[in-house]
Coordinates of C-alpha atoms in Angstrom, one line a residue:
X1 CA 176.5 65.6 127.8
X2 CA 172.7 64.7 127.7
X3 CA 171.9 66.5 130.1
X4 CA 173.8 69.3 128.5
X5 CA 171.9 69.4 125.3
X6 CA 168.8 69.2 127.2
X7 CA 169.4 72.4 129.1
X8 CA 170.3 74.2 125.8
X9 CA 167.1 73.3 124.2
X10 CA 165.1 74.5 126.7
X11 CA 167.0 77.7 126.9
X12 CA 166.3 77.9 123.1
X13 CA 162.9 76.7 123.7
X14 CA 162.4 80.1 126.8
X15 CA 164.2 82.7 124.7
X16 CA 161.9 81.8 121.7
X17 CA 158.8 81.6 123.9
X18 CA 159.6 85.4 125.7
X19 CA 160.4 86.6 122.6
X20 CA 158.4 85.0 119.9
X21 CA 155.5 83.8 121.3
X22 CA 153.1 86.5 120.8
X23 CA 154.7 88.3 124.3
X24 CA 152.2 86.2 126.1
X25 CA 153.6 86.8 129.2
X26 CA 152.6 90.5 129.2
X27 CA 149.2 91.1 131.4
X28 CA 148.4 94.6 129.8
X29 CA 145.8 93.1 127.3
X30 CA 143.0 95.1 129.0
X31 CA 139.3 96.1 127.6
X32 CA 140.4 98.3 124.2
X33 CA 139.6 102.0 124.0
X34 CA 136.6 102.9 123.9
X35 CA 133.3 105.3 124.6
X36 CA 129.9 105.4 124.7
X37 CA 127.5 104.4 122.1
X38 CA 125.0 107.2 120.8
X39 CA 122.5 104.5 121.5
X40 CA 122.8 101.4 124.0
X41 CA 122.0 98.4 122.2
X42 CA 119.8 95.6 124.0
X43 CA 121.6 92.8 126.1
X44 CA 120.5 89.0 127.3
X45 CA 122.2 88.2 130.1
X46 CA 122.7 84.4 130.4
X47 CA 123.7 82.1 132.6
X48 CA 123.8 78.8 132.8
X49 CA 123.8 77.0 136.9
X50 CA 124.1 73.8 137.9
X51 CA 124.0 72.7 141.6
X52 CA 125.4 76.3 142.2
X53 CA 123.5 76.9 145.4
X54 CA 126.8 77.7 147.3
X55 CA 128.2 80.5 144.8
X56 CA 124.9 82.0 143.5
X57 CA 124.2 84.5 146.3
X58 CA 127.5 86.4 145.2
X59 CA 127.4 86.1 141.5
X60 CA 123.7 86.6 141.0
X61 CA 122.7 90.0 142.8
X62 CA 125.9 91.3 141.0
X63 CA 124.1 90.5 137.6
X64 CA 121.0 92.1 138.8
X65 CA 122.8 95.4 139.8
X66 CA 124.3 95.9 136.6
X67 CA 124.4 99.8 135.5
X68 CA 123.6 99.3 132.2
X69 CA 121.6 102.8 130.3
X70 CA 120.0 100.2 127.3
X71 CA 117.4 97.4 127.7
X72 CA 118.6 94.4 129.6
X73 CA 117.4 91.3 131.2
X74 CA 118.7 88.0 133.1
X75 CA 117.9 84.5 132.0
X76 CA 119.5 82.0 134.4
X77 CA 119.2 78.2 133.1
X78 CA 118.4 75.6 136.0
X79 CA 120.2 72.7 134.6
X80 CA 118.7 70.2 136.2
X81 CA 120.1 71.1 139.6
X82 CA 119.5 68.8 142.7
X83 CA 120.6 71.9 145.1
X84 CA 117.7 74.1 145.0
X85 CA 119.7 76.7 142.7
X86 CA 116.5 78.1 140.7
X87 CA 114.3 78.8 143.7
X88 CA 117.9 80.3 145.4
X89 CA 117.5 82.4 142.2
X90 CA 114.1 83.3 142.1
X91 CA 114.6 84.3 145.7
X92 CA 117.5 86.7 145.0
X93 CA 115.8 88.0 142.3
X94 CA 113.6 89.0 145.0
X95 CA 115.7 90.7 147.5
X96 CA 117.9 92.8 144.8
X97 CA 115.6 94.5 142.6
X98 CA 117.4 95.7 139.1
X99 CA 117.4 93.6 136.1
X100 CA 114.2 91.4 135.2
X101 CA 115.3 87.9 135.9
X102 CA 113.7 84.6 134.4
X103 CA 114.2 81.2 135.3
X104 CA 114.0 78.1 132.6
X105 CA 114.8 74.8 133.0
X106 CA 115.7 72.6 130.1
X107 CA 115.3 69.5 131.1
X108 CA 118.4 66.6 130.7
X109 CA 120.6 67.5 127.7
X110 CA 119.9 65.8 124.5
X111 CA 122.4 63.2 123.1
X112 CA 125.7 64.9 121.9
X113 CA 125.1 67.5 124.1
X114 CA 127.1 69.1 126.8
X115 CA 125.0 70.3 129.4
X116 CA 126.3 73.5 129.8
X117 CA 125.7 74.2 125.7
X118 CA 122.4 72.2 126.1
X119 CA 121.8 75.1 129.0
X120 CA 123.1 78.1 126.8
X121 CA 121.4 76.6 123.9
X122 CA 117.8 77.3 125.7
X123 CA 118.7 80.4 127.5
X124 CA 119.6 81.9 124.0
X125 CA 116.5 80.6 122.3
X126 CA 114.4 81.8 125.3
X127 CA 115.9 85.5 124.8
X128 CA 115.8 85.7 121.6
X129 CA 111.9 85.1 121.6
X130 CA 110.5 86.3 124.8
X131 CA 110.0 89.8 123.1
X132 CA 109.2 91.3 120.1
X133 CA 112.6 91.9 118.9
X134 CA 115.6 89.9 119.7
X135 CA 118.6 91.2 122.3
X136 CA 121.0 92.6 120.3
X137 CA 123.8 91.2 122.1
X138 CA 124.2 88.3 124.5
X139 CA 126.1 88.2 127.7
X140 CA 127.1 84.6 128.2
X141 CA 129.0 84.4 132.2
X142 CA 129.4 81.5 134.3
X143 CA 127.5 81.2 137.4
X144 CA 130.3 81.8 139.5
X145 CA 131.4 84.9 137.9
X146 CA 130.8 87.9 140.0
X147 CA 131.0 91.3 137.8
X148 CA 131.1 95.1 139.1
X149 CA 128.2 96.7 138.3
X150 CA 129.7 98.8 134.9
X151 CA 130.9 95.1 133.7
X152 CA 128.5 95.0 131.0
X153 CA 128.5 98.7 130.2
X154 CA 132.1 98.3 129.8
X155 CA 131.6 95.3 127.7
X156 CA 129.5 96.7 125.1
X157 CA 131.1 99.9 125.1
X158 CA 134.3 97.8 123.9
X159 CA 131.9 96.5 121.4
X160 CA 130.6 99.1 119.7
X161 CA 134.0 101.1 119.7
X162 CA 136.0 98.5 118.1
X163 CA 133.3 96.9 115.6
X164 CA 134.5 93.7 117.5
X165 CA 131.8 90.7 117.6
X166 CA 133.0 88.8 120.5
X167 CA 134.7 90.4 123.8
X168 CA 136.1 87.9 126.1
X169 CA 137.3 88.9 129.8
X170 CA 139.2 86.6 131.3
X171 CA 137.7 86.6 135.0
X172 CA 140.3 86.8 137.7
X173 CA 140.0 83.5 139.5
X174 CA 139.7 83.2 143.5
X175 CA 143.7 83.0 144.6
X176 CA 143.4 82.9 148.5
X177 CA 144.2 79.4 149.9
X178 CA 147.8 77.7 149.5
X179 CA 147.0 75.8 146.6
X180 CA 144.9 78.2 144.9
X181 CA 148.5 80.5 145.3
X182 CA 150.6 77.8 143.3
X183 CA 148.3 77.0 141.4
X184 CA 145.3 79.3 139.7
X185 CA 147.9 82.1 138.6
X186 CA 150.3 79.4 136.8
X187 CA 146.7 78.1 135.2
X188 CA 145.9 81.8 133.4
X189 CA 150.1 82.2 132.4
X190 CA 149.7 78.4 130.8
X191 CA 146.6 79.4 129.1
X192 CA 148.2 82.6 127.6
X193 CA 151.1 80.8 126.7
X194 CA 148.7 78.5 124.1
X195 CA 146.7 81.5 123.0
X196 CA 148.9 84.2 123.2
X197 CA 146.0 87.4 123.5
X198 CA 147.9 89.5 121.1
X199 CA 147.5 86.9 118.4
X200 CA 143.7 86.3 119.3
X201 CA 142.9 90.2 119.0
X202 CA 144.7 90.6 115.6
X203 CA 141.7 90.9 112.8
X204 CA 143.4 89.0 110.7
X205 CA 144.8 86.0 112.9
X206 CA 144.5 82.7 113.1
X207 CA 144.8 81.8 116.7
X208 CA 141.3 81.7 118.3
X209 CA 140.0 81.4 121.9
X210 CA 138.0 82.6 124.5
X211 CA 137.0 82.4 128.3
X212 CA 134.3 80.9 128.8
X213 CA 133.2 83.0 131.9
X214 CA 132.7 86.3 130.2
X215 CA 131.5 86.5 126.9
X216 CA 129.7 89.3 125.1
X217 CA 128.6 87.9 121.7
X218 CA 126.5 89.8 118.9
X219 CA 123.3 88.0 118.4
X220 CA 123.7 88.1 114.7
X221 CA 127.0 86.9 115.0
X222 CA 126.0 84.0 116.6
X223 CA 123.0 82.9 115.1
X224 CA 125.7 83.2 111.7
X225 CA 127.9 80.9 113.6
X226 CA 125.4 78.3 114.6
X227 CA 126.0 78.8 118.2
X228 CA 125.7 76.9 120.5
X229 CA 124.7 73.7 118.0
X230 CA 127.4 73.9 115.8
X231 CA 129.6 73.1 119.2
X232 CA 127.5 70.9 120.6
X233 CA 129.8 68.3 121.5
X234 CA 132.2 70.6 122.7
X235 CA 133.9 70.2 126.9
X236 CA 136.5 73.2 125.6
X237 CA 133.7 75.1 124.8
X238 CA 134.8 78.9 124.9
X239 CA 137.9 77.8 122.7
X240 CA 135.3 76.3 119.9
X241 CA 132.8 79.3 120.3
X242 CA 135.4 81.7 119.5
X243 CA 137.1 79.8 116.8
X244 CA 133.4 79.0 115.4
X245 CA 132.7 83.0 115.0
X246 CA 136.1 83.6 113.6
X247 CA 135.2 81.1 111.0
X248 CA 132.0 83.5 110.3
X249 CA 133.8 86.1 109.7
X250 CA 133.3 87.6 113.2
X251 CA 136.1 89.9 115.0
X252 CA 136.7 88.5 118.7
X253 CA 138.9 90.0 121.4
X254 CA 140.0 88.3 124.8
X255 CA 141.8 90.1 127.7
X256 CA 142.2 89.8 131.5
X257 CA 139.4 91.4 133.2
X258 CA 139.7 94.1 135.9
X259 CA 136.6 93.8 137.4
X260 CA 135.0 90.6 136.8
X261 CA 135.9 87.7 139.5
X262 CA 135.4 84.3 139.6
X263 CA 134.0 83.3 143.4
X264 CA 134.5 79.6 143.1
X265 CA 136.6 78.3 145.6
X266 CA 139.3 75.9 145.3
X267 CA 140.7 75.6 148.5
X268 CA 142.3 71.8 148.4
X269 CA 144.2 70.8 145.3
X270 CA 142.1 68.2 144.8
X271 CA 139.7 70.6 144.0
X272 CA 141.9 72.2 141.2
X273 CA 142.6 68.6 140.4
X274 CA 139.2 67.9 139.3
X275 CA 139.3 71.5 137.5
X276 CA 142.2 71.0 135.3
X277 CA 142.0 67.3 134.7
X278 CA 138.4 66.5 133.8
X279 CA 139.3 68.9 130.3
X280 CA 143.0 68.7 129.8
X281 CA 142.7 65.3 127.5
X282 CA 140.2 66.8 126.0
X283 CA 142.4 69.6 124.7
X284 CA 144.8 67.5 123.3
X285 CA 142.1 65.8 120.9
X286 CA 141.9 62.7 122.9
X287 CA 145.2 62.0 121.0
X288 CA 147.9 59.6 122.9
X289 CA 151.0 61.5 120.6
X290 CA 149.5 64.6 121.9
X291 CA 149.3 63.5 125.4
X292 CA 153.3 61.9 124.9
X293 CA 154.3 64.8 123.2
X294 CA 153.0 67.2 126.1
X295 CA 154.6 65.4 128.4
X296 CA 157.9 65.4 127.0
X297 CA 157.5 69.1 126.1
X298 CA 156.4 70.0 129.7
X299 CA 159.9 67.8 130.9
X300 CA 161.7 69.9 128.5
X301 CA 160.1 73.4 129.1
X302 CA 159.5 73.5 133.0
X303 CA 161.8 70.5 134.3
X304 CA 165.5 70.4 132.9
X305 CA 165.9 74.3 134.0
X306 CA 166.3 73.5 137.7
X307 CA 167.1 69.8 137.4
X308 CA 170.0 70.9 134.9
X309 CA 171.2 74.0 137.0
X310 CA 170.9 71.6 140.2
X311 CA 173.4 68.8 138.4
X312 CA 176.0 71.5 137.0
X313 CA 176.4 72.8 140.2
X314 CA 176.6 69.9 141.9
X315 CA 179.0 68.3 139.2
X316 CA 180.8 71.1 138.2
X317 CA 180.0 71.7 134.9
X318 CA 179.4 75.0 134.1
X319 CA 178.0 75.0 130.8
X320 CA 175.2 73.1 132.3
X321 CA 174.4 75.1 135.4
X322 CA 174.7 78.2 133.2
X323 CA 172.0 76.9 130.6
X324 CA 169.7 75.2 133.1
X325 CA 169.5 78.3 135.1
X326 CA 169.2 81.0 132.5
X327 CA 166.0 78.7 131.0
X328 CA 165.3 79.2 134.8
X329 CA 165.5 82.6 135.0
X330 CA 163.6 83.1 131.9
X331 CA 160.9 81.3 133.0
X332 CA 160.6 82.9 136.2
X333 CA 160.8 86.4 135.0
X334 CA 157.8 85.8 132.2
X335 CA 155.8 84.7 135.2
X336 CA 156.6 87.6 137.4
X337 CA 153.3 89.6 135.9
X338 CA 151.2 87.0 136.3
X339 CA 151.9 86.7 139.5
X340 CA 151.3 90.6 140.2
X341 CA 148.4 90.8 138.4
X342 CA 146.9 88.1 141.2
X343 CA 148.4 90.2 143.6
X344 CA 151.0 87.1 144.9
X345 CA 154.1 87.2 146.4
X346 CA 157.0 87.4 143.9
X347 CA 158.9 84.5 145.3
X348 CA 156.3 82.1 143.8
X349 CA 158.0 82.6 140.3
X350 CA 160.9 80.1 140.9
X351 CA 158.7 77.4 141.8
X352 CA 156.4 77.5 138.6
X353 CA 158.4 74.2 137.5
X354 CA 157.2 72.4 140.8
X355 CA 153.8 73.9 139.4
X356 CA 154.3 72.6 136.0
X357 CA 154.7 69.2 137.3
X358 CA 151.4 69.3 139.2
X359 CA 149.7 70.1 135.5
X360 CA 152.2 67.5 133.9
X361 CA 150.4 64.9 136.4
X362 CA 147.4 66.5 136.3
X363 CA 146.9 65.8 132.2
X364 CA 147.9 62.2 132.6
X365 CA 145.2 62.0 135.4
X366 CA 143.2 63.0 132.3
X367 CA 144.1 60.6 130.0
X368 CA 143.5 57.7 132.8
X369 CA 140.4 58.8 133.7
X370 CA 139.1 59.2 130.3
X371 CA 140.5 55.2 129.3
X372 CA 138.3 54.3 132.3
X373 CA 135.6 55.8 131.0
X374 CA 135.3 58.6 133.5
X375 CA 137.0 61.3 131.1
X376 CA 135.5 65.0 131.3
X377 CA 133.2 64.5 134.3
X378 CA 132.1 67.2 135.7
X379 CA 128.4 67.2 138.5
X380 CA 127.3 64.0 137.8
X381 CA 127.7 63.9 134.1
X382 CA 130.4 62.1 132.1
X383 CA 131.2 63.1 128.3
X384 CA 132.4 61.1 125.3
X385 CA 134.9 62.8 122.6
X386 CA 133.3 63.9 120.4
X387 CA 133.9 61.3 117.9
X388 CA 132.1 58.6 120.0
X389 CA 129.1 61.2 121.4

């Protein structure tokens, strides 16, 4: 009978999160319509590196080569990398001629910092008086974000067309090894499930996020919003920007991005280990209810489907088998696009609960980590909540 009411919940819990849920399932939330402005506003593009050495030749160049018709430069922020990444920079700089590049570094972050926000922090200040007048817009991407060369065209285009303040692309990440199969599309489909992109791009909503890879910001906007130091502390940093310039008053917009890829590799899963667990206690506040209540949500969500079609079957009990496995077949079909849009073999959707229970494991990983003082370590640095920063 428990087991019964478990499976019915969930199936409450999937028909309520296909239908109500802000349709987050759906991957059609692409750049908004848009056209050309009657003048191209002036961009910063920067980019904040750390020990990226390995990924920089394939990001970099693509940065360089963008097609942009307004003014446009490239400020790549050496933070304190022990790989040579700034000469790598320089030198690529070198060999692809396009956009002007320059090279700061900032030195270690101050305390209460982050050091990628203590990186963006400078780069911004750096473009905004290197010249006579201030870029218009900045172009914050991640070094290991690769973009087509019309990326930023595109971006601002969006910009201007819809009066929007922030556009966010969500890079497509690298999906080639096993892991990276089971895993990397399931992370995006989790992500949209907590920020459904519908919600987000409503003007008047409530629901605020962003990906951190890809962000077009308006200068004004920003400086408005106190970014970067009003999220200083931040580890979830593209979720606080875009909730601190919805605060201001700004107009953001994420979407999944058709031509802006991610070229980190992940190809052992404890490389996507380290990826989701060094932030996923930090999501949840630090917050032991949060953590249990996760947990017991994750069971409920991902984990009674098969387990509760599995023990009908097996017992006989039909009302069972036939909740547990049309939660199952709920989840699976919301998963389905996701798994397209990655370009993944469809049979991948019935094991998104085995996927689940990676994350599940993955959050309490967290949550250790962080009680042994290791929390939300990422190349050599380790960050307190922000409470004890």
């Amino acid at each position: 009978m428990g087991l019964l009411c478990a499976a019915c919940a969930s199936l409450l819990a999937w028909i309520w999160l296909t239908f109500a849920q802000g349709m987050f399932w759906r991957t059609d939330v692409r750049l908004p319509p848009r056209s050309d402005p009657g003048r191209w506003p002036s961009v910063a593009i920067v980019v904040p590196a750390r020990d990226e050495a390995e990924v920089l030749p394939r990001s970099l160049p693509s940065l360089i080569a963008q097609d942009y018709p307004g003014e446009a430069e490239v400020v790549l922020v050496d933070d304190g990398s022990t790989d040579g990444t700034g000469e790598l920079a320089l030198r690529l700089a070198r060999e692809h001629p396009g956009l002007p590049l320059t090279l700061t570094s900032p030195g270690e972050p101050a305390p209460g910092w982050t050091g990628k926000l203590w990186a963006l922090r400078h780069g911004i200040a750096l473009a905004r008086t290197a010249h006579a007048t201030e870029p218009e817009y900045l172009l914050l991407t991640d070094a290991d974000i690769a973009h087509e060369p019309d990326s930023l065209r595109e971006l601002v285009a969006a910009a201007t067309s819809a009066e929007l303040d922030l556009v966010s692309q969500m890079a497509r990440l690298r999906a080639v090894s096993v892991w990276e199969r089971l895993v990397v599309p399931a992370f995006v489909y989790f992500f949209a499930q907590l920020y459904p992109f519908r919600r987000i791009n409503r003007p008047t909503g409530r629901t605020a996020a962003a990906a951190g890879g890809c962000v077009l910001l308006r200068t004004e906007v920003a400086v408005r919003a106190g970014i970067p130091d009003s999220i200083r502390q931040a580890v979830i940093d593209d979720v606080s920007l875009a909730r601190a310039v919805r605060r201001s008053g700004g107009r953001i917009w994420l979407g999944l991005a058709e031509r802006v890829d991610s070229v980190r590799p992940y190809p052992a899963l404890g490389d996507l280990w380290r990826m989701v667990s060094r932030s996923a206690y930090a999501q949840l506040r630090h917050q032991p209810l949060l953590l249990a209540g996760t947990v017991a949500g994750l069971v409920l969500v991902y984990l009674v489907p098969p387990a509760a079609l599995l023990a009908g079957l097996a017992t006989g009990h039909a009302a069972t088998a036939w909740a547990g496995g049309l939660a199952w077949l709920l989840m699976a079909g919301t998963y389905l696009p996701m798994l397209r849009y990655y370009r993944q073999p469809m049979a991948l959707a019935p094991l998104l609960p085995l996927t689940a229970l990676l994350y599940l494991l993955m959050t309490v990983d967290s949550a250790l980590q962080h009680y042994r003082g290791r929390g939300a370590a990422w190349k050599g640095r380790t960050y307190a909540r922000p409470s004890d920063a």
